[in-house]
Short mmCIF file of C-alpha atoms in Angstrom, two decimals:
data_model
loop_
_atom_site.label_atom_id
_atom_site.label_comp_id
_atom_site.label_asym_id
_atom_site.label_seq_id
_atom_site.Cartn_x
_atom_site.Cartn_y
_atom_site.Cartn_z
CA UNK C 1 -17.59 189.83 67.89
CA UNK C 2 -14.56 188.29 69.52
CA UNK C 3 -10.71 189.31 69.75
CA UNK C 4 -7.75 186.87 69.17
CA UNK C 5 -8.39 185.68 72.57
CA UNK C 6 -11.61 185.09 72.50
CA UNK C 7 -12.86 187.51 74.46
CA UNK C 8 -16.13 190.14 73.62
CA UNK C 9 -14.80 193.02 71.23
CA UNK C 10 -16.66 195.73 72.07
CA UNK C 11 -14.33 198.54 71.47
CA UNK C 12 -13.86 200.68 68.25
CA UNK C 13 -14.66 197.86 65.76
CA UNK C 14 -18.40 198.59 67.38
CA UNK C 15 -18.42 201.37 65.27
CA UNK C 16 -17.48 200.74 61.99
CA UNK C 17 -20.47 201.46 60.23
CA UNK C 18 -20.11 198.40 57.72
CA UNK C 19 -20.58 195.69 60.97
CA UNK C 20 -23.99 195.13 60.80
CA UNK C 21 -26.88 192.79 62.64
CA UNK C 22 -29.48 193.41 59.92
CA UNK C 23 -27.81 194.27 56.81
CA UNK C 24 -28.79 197.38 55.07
CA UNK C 25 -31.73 195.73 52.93
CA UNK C 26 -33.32 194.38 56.52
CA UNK C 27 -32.48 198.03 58.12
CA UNK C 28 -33.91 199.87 55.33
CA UNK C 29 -37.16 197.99 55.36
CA UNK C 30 -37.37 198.62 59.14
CA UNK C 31 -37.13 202.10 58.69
CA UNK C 32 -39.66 202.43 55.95
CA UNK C 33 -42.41 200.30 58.08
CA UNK C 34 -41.81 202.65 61.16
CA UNK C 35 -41.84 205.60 58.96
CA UNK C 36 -45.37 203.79 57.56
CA UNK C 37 -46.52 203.14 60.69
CA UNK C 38 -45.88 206.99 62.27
CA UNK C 39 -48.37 208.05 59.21
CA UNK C 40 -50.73 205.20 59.82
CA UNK C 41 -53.22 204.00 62.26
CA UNK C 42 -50.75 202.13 64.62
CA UNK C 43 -50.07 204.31 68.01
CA UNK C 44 -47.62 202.07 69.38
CA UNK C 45 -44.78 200.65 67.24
CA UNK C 46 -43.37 197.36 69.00
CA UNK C 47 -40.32 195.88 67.41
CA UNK C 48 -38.34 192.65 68.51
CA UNK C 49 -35.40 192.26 68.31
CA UNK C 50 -32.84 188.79 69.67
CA UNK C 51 -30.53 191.34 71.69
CA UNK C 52 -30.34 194.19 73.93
CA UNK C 53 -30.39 197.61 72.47
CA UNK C 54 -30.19 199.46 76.06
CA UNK C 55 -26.98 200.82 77.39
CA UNK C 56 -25.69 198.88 80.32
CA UNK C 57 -22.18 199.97 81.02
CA UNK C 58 -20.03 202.87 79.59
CA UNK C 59 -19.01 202.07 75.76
CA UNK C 60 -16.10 199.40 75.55
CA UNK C 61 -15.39 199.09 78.95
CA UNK C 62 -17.69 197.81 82.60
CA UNK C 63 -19.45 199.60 84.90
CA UNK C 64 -17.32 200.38 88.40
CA UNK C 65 -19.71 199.21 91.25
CA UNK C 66 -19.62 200.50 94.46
CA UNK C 67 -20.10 198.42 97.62
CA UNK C 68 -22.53 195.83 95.77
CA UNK C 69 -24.84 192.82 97.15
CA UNK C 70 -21.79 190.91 98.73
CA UNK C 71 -21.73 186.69 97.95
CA UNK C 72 -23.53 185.98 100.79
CA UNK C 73 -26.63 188.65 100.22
CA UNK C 74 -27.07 186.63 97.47
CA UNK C 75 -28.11 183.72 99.57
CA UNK C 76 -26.79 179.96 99.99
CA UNK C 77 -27.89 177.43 96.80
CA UNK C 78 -29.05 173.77 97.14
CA UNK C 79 -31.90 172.68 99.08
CA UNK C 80 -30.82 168.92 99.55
CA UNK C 81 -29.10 168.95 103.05
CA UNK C 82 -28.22 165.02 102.88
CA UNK C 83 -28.09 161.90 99.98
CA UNK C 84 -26.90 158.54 100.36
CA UNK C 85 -24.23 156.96 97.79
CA UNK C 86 -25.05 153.59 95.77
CA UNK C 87 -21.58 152.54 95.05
CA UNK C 88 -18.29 153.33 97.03
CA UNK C 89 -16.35 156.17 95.74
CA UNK C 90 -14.12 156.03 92.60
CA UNK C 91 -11.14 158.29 92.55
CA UNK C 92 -12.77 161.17 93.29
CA UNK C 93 -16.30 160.31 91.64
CA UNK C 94 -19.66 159.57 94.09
CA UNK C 95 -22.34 157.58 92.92
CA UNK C 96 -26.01 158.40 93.74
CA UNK C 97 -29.35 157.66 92.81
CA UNK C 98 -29.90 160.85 91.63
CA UNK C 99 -28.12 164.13 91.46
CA UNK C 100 -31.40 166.27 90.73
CA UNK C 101 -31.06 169.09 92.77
CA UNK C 102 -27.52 169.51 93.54
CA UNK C 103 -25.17 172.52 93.05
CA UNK C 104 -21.96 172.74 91.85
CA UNK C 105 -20.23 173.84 95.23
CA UNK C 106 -22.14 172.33 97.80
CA UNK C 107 -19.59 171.38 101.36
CA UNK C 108 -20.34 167.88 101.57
CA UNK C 109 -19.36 165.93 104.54
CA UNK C 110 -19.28 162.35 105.84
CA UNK C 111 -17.47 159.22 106.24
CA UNK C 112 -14.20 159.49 104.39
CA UNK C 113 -14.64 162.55 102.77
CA UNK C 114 -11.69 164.62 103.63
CA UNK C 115 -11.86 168.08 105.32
CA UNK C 116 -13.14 170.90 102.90
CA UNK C 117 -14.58 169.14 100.28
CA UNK C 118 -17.11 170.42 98.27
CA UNK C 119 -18.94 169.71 94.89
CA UNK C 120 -16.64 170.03 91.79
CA UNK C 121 -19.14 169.28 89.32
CA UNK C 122 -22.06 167.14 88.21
CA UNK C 123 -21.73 164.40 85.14
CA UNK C 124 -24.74 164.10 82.85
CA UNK C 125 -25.12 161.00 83.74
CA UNK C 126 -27.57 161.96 86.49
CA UNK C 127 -26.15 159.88 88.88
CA UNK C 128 -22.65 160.90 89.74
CA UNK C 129 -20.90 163.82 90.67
CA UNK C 130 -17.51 164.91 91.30
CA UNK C 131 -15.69 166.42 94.53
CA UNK C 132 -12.76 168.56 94.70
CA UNK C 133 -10.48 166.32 96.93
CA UNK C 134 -9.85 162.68 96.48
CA UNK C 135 -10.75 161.01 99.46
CA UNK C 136 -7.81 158.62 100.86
CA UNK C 137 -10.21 155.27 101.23
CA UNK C 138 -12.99 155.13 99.03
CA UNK C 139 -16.47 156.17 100.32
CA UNK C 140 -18.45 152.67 101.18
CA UNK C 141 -21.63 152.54 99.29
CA UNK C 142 -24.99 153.51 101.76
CA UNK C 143 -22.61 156.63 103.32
CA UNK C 144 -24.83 159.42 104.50
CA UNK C 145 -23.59 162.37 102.86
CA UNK C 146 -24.03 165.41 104.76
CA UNK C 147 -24.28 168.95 102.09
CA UNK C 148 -24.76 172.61 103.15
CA UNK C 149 -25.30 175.43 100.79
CA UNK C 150 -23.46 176.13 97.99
CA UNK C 151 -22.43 180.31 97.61
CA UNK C 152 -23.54 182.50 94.96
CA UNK C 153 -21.66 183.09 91.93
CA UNK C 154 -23.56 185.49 90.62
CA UNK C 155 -22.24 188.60 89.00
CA UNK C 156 -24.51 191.36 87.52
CA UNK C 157 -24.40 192.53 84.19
CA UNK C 158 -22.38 195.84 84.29
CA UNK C 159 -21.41 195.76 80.47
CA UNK C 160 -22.66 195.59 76.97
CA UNK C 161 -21.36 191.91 75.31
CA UNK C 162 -20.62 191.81 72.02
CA UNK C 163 -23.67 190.37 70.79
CA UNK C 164 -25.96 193.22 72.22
CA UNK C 165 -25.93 196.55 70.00
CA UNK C 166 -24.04 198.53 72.19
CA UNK C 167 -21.70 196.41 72.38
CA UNK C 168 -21.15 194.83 68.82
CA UNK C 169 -22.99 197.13 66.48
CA UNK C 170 -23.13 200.67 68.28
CA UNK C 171 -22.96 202.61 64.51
CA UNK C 172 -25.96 200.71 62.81
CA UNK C 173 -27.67 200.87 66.17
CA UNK C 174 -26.84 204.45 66.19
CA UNK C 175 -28.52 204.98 62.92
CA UNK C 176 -31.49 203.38 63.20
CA UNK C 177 -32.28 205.04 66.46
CA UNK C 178 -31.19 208.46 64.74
CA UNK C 179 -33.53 207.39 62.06
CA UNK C 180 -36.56 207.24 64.69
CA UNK C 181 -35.30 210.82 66.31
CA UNK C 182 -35.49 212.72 63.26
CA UNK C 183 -38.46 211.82 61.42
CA UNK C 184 -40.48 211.96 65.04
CA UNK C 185 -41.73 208.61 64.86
CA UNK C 186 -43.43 208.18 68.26
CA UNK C 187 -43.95 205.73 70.65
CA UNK C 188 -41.53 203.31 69.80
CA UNK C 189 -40.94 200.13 71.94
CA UNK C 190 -38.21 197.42 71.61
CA UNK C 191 -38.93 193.98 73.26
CA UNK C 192 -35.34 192.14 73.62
CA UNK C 193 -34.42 189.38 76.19
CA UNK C 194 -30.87 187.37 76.35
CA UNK C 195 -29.75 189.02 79.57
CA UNK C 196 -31.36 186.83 81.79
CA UNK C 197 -32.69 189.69 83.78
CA UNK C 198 -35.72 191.73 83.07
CA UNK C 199 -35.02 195.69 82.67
CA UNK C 200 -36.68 198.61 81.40
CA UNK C 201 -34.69 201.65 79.93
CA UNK C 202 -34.82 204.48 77.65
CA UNK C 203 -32.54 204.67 74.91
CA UNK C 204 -29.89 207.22 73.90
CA UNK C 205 -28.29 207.74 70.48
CA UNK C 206 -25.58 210.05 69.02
CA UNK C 207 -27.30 212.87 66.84
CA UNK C 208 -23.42 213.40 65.32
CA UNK C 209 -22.67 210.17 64.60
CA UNK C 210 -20.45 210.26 67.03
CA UNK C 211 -21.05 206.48 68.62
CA UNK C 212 -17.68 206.70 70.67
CA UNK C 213 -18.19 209.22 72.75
CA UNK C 214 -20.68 209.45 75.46
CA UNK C 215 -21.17 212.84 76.03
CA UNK C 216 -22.76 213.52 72.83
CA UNK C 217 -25.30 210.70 73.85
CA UNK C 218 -29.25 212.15 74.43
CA UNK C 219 -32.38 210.57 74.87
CA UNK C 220 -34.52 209.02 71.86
CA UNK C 221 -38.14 210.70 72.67
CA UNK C 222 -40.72 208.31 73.46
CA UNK C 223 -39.02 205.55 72.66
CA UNK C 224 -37.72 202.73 75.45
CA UNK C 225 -36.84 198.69 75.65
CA UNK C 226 -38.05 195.87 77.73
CA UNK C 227 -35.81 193.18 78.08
CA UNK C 228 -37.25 189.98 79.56
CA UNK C 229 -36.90 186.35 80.90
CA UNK C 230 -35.56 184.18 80.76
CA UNK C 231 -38.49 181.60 81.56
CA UNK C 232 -35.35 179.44 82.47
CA UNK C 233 -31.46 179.79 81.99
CA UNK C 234 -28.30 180.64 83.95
CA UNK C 235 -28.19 184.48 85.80
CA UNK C 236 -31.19 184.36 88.52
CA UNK C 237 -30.65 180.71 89.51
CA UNK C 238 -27.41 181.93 91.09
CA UNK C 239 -30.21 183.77 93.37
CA UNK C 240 -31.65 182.56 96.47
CA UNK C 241 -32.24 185.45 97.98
CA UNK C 242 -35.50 187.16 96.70
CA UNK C 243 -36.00 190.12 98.76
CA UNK C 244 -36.43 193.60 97.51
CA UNK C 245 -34.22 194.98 99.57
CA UNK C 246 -31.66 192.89 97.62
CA UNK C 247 -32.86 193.94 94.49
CA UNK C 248 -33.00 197.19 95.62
CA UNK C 249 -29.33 197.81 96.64
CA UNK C 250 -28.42 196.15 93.45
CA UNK C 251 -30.54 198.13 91.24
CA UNK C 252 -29.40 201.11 93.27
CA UNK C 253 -25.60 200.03 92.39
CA UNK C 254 -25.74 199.47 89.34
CA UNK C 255 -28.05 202.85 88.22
CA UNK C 256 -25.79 205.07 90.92
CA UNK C 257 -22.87 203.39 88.76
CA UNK C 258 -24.20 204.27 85.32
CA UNK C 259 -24.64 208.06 85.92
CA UNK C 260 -21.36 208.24 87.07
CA UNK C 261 -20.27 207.00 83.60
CA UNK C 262 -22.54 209.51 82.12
CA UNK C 263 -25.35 206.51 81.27
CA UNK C 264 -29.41 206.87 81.71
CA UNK C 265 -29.36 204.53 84.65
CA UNK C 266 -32.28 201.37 84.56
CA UNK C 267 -35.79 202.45 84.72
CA UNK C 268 -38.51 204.98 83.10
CA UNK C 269 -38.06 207.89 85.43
CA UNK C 270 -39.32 210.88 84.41
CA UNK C 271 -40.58 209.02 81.38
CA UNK C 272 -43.42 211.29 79.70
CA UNK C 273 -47.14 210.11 80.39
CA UNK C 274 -45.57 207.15 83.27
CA UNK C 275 -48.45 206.52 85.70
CA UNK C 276 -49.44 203.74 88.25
CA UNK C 277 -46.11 202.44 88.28
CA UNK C 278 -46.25 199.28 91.26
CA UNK C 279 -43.44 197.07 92.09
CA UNK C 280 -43.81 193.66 94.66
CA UNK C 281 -42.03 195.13 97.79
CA UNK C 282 -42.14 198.59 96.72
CA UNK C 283 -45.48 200.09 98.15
CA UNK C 284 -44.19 203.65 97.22
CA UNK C 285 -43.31 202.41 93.62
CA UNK C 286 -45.61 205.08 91.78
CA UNK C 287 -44.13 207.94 93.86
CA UNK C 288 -40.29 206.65 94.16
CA UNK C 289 -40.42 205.20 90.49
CA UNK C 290 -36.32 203.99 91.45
CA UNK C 291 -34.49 201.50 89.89
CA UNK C 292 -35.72 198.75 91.27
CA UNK C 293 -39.14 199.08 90.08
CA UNK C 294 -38.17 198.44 86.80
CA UNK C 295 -35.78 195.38 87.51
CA UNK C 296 -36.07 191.49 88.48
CA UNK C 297 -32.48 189.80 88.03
CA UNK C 298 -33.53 186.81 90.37
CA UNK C 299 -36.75 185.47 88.79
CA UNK C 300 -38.25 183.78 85.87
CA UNK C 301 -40.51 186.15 83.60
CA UNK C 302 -42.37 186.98 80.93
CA UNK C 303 -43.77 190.31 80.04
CA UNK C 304 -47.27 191.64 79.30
CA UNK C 305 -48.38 194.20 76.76
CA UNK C 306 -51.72 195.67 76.62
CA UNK C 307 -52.94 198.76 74.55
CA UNK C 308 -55.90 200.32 75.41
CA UNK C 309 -59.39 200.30 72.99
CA UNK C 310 -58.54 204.01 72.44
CA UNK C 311 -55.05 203.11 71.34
CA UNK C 312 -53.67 205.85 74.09
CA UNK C 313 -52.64 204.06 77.07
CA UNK C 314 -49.74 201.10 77.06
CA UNK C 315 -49.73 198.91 80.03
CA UNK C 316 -46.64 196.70 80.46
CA UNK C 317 -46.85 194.09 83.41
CA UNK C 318 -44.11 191.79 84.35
CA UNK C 319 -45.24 188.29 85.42
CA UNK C 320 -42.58 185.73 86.97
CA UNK C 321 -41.56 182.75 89.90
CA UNK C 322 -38.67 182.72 91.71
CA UNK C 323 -35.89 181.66 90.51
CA UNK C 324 -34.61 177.93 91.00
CA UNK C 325 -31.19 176.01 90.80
CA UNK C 326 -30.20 175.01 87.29
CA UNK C 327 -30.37 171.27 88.35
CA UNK C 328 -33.31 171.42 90.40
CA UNK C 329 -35.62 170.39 87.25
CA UNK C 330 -38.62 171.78 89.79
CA UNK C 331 -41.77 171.60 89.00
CA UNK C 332 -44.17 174.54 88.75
CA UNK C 333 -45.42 174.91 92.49
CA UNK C 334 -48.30 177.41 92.34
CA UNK C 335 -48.72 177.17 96.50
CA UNK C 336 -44.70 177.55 97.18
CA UNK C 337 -43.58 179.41 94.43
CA UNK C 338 -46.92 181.23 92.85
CA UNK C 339 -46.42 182.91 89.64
CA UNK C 340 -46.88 186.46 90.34
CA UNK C 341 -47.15 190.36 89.21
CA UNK C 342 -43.25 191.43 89.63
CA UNK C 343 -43.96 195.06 88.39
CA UNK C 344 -46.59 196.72 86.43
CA UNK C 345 -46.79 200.59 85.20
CA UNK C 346 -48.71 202.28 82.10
CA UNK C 347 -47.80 204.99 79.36
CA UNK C 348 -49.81 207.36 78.36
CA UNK C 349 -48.86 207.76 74.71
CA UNK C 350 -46.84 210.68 73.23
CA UNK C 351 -47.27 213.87 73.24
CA UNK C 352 -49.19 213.52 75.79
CA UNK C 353 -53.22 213.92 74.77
#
């Protein structure tokens, strides 16, 4: 949902209750399967959906961070530290064999190249690339190009776009959640992705109807979404840095940042029947359960569901690699880059038994 300038319209249009996602044939026959489902055999009830249904930022507007990772805790991008040209310089066009594995940003340095130049951008031709000052006399062809690391752009998600339900669709979200909450369906889990980061939260709905205003926001019991990936896309290849304490003091931002706006911040704690939490980095996971234990912006993931034989314990693991740069086209390196267990916990089911 977009305004006349193209931006995300996430204010009050959001709650009109005739803008829809599903349509009120596809939302009834939701509701009627979960209400089936409470009544039948199923214990958990997974449902997947194309877009967030969390609550990132506060409704309409972006969360206010407070001293977060700064551009250079974010690390440098761009491994290739040299390349030779094929062709003297064009305007302000290099020629290479091959631009595989260059950033957009990258200093590069060598004969002719003025002072402060740096990658503009990359053609898809896969052999040339732009800089951002035209060099006086061309670049001869066989130059040694000298390139450093490009910085980070990356900016965390602090808001709900317009094509997550928060965002775009907060009444019909609002109902269907509502619709959960009062008939007691339990044990309700929404897989979503599209965020390019993978996050747990609980869910909060308006029991008035009242989908502008947070305060009258509570939790949904037993209910929570996993959003994961990507496998590959934009968001954690603008990450180099892959420490926890990185993803730590970001997590920690961004959830300190939410309950200042009156928002569940990220994560399951104090979730009913959470146990064995464990996060890579985190040896106190289980006993902290913070943020960060339930959050991997820099990495490429998928998740894991299994349900116990008994139908009473859900264990959700996330698996993933670090990140790489857009153009790297990298290969999956299970010696340098291994895929592995990002974050694991189980749920006992609910009420607890």
């Amino acid at each position: 949902m977009k305004t006349a300038a193209n931006a995300d319209d996430t204010g009050p249009r959001a709650d009109n209750p005739d803008r829809t996602m599903l349509g009120a044939t596809q939302l009834a026959w939701l509701e009627q399967t979960l209400l089936d489902a409470q009544h039948g055999p199923p214990t958990w009830k997974f449902i997947n959906i194309s877009d967030p249904i969390d609550e990132i930022g506060p409704i309409g507007g972006n969360l206010a961070l407070v001293n977060p990772p700064t551009q250079a805790e974010y690390g440098l991008l761009g491994n290739i530290t040299s390349i030779t040209t094929t062709a003297a310089s064009s305007g302000n066009t290099v020629t290479v064999a091959s631009t595989v594995g260059l950033v957009v940003g990258q200093p590069v340095s060598g004969t002719n190249v003025p002072a402060n130049t740096s990658i503009a951008s990359i053609n898809t031709n896969g052999t040339t690339f732009t800089i951002n000052h035209t060099p006086v006399m061309p670049i001869p062809s066989g130059t040694t190009l000298t390139l450093s690391g490009a910085p980070s752009t990356y900016a965390p998600v602090t808001n709900d776009g317009g094509k997550s339900w928060m965002g775009g669709y907060r009444a019909e979200r609002n109902a269907l959640l509502k619709f959960v909450a009062d008939n007691e369906i339990l044990n309700v889990v929404f897989l979503a992705t599209d965020d390019h980061q993978n996050r747990i939260n609980e869910l909060l709905y308006s029991p008035t109807g009242q989908t502008a205003d947070q305060s009258t926001y509570i939790k949904v019991p037993y209910c929570f979404e996993i959003v994961c990936g990507p496998l590959g896309a934009t968001g954690p290849d603008l990450i180099s840095n892959h420490s926890f304490s990185l993803v730590k003091k970001l997590a920690d931002n961004i959830a300190n940042a939410e309950s200042a706006a009156g928002i569940e911040p990220i994560g399951l704690a104090g979730y009913p029947g959470l146990r064995n939490v464990a996060r890579l980095g985190d040896p106190n996971a289980d006993t902290l359960r913070q943020p960060a234990d339930f959050y991997s912006p820099d990495t490429f993931n998928y998740n894991v569901l299994d349900v116990s034989a008994d139908g009473k314990t859900l264990t959700v693991t996330s698996y993933g690699i670090n990140s790489t740069v857009q153009n790297g086209f990298v290969e999956y390196d299970p010696v340098n880059n291994p895929e592995r267990a990002l974050f694991s916990f189980q749920i006992r089911r609910g009420p607890i038994d």
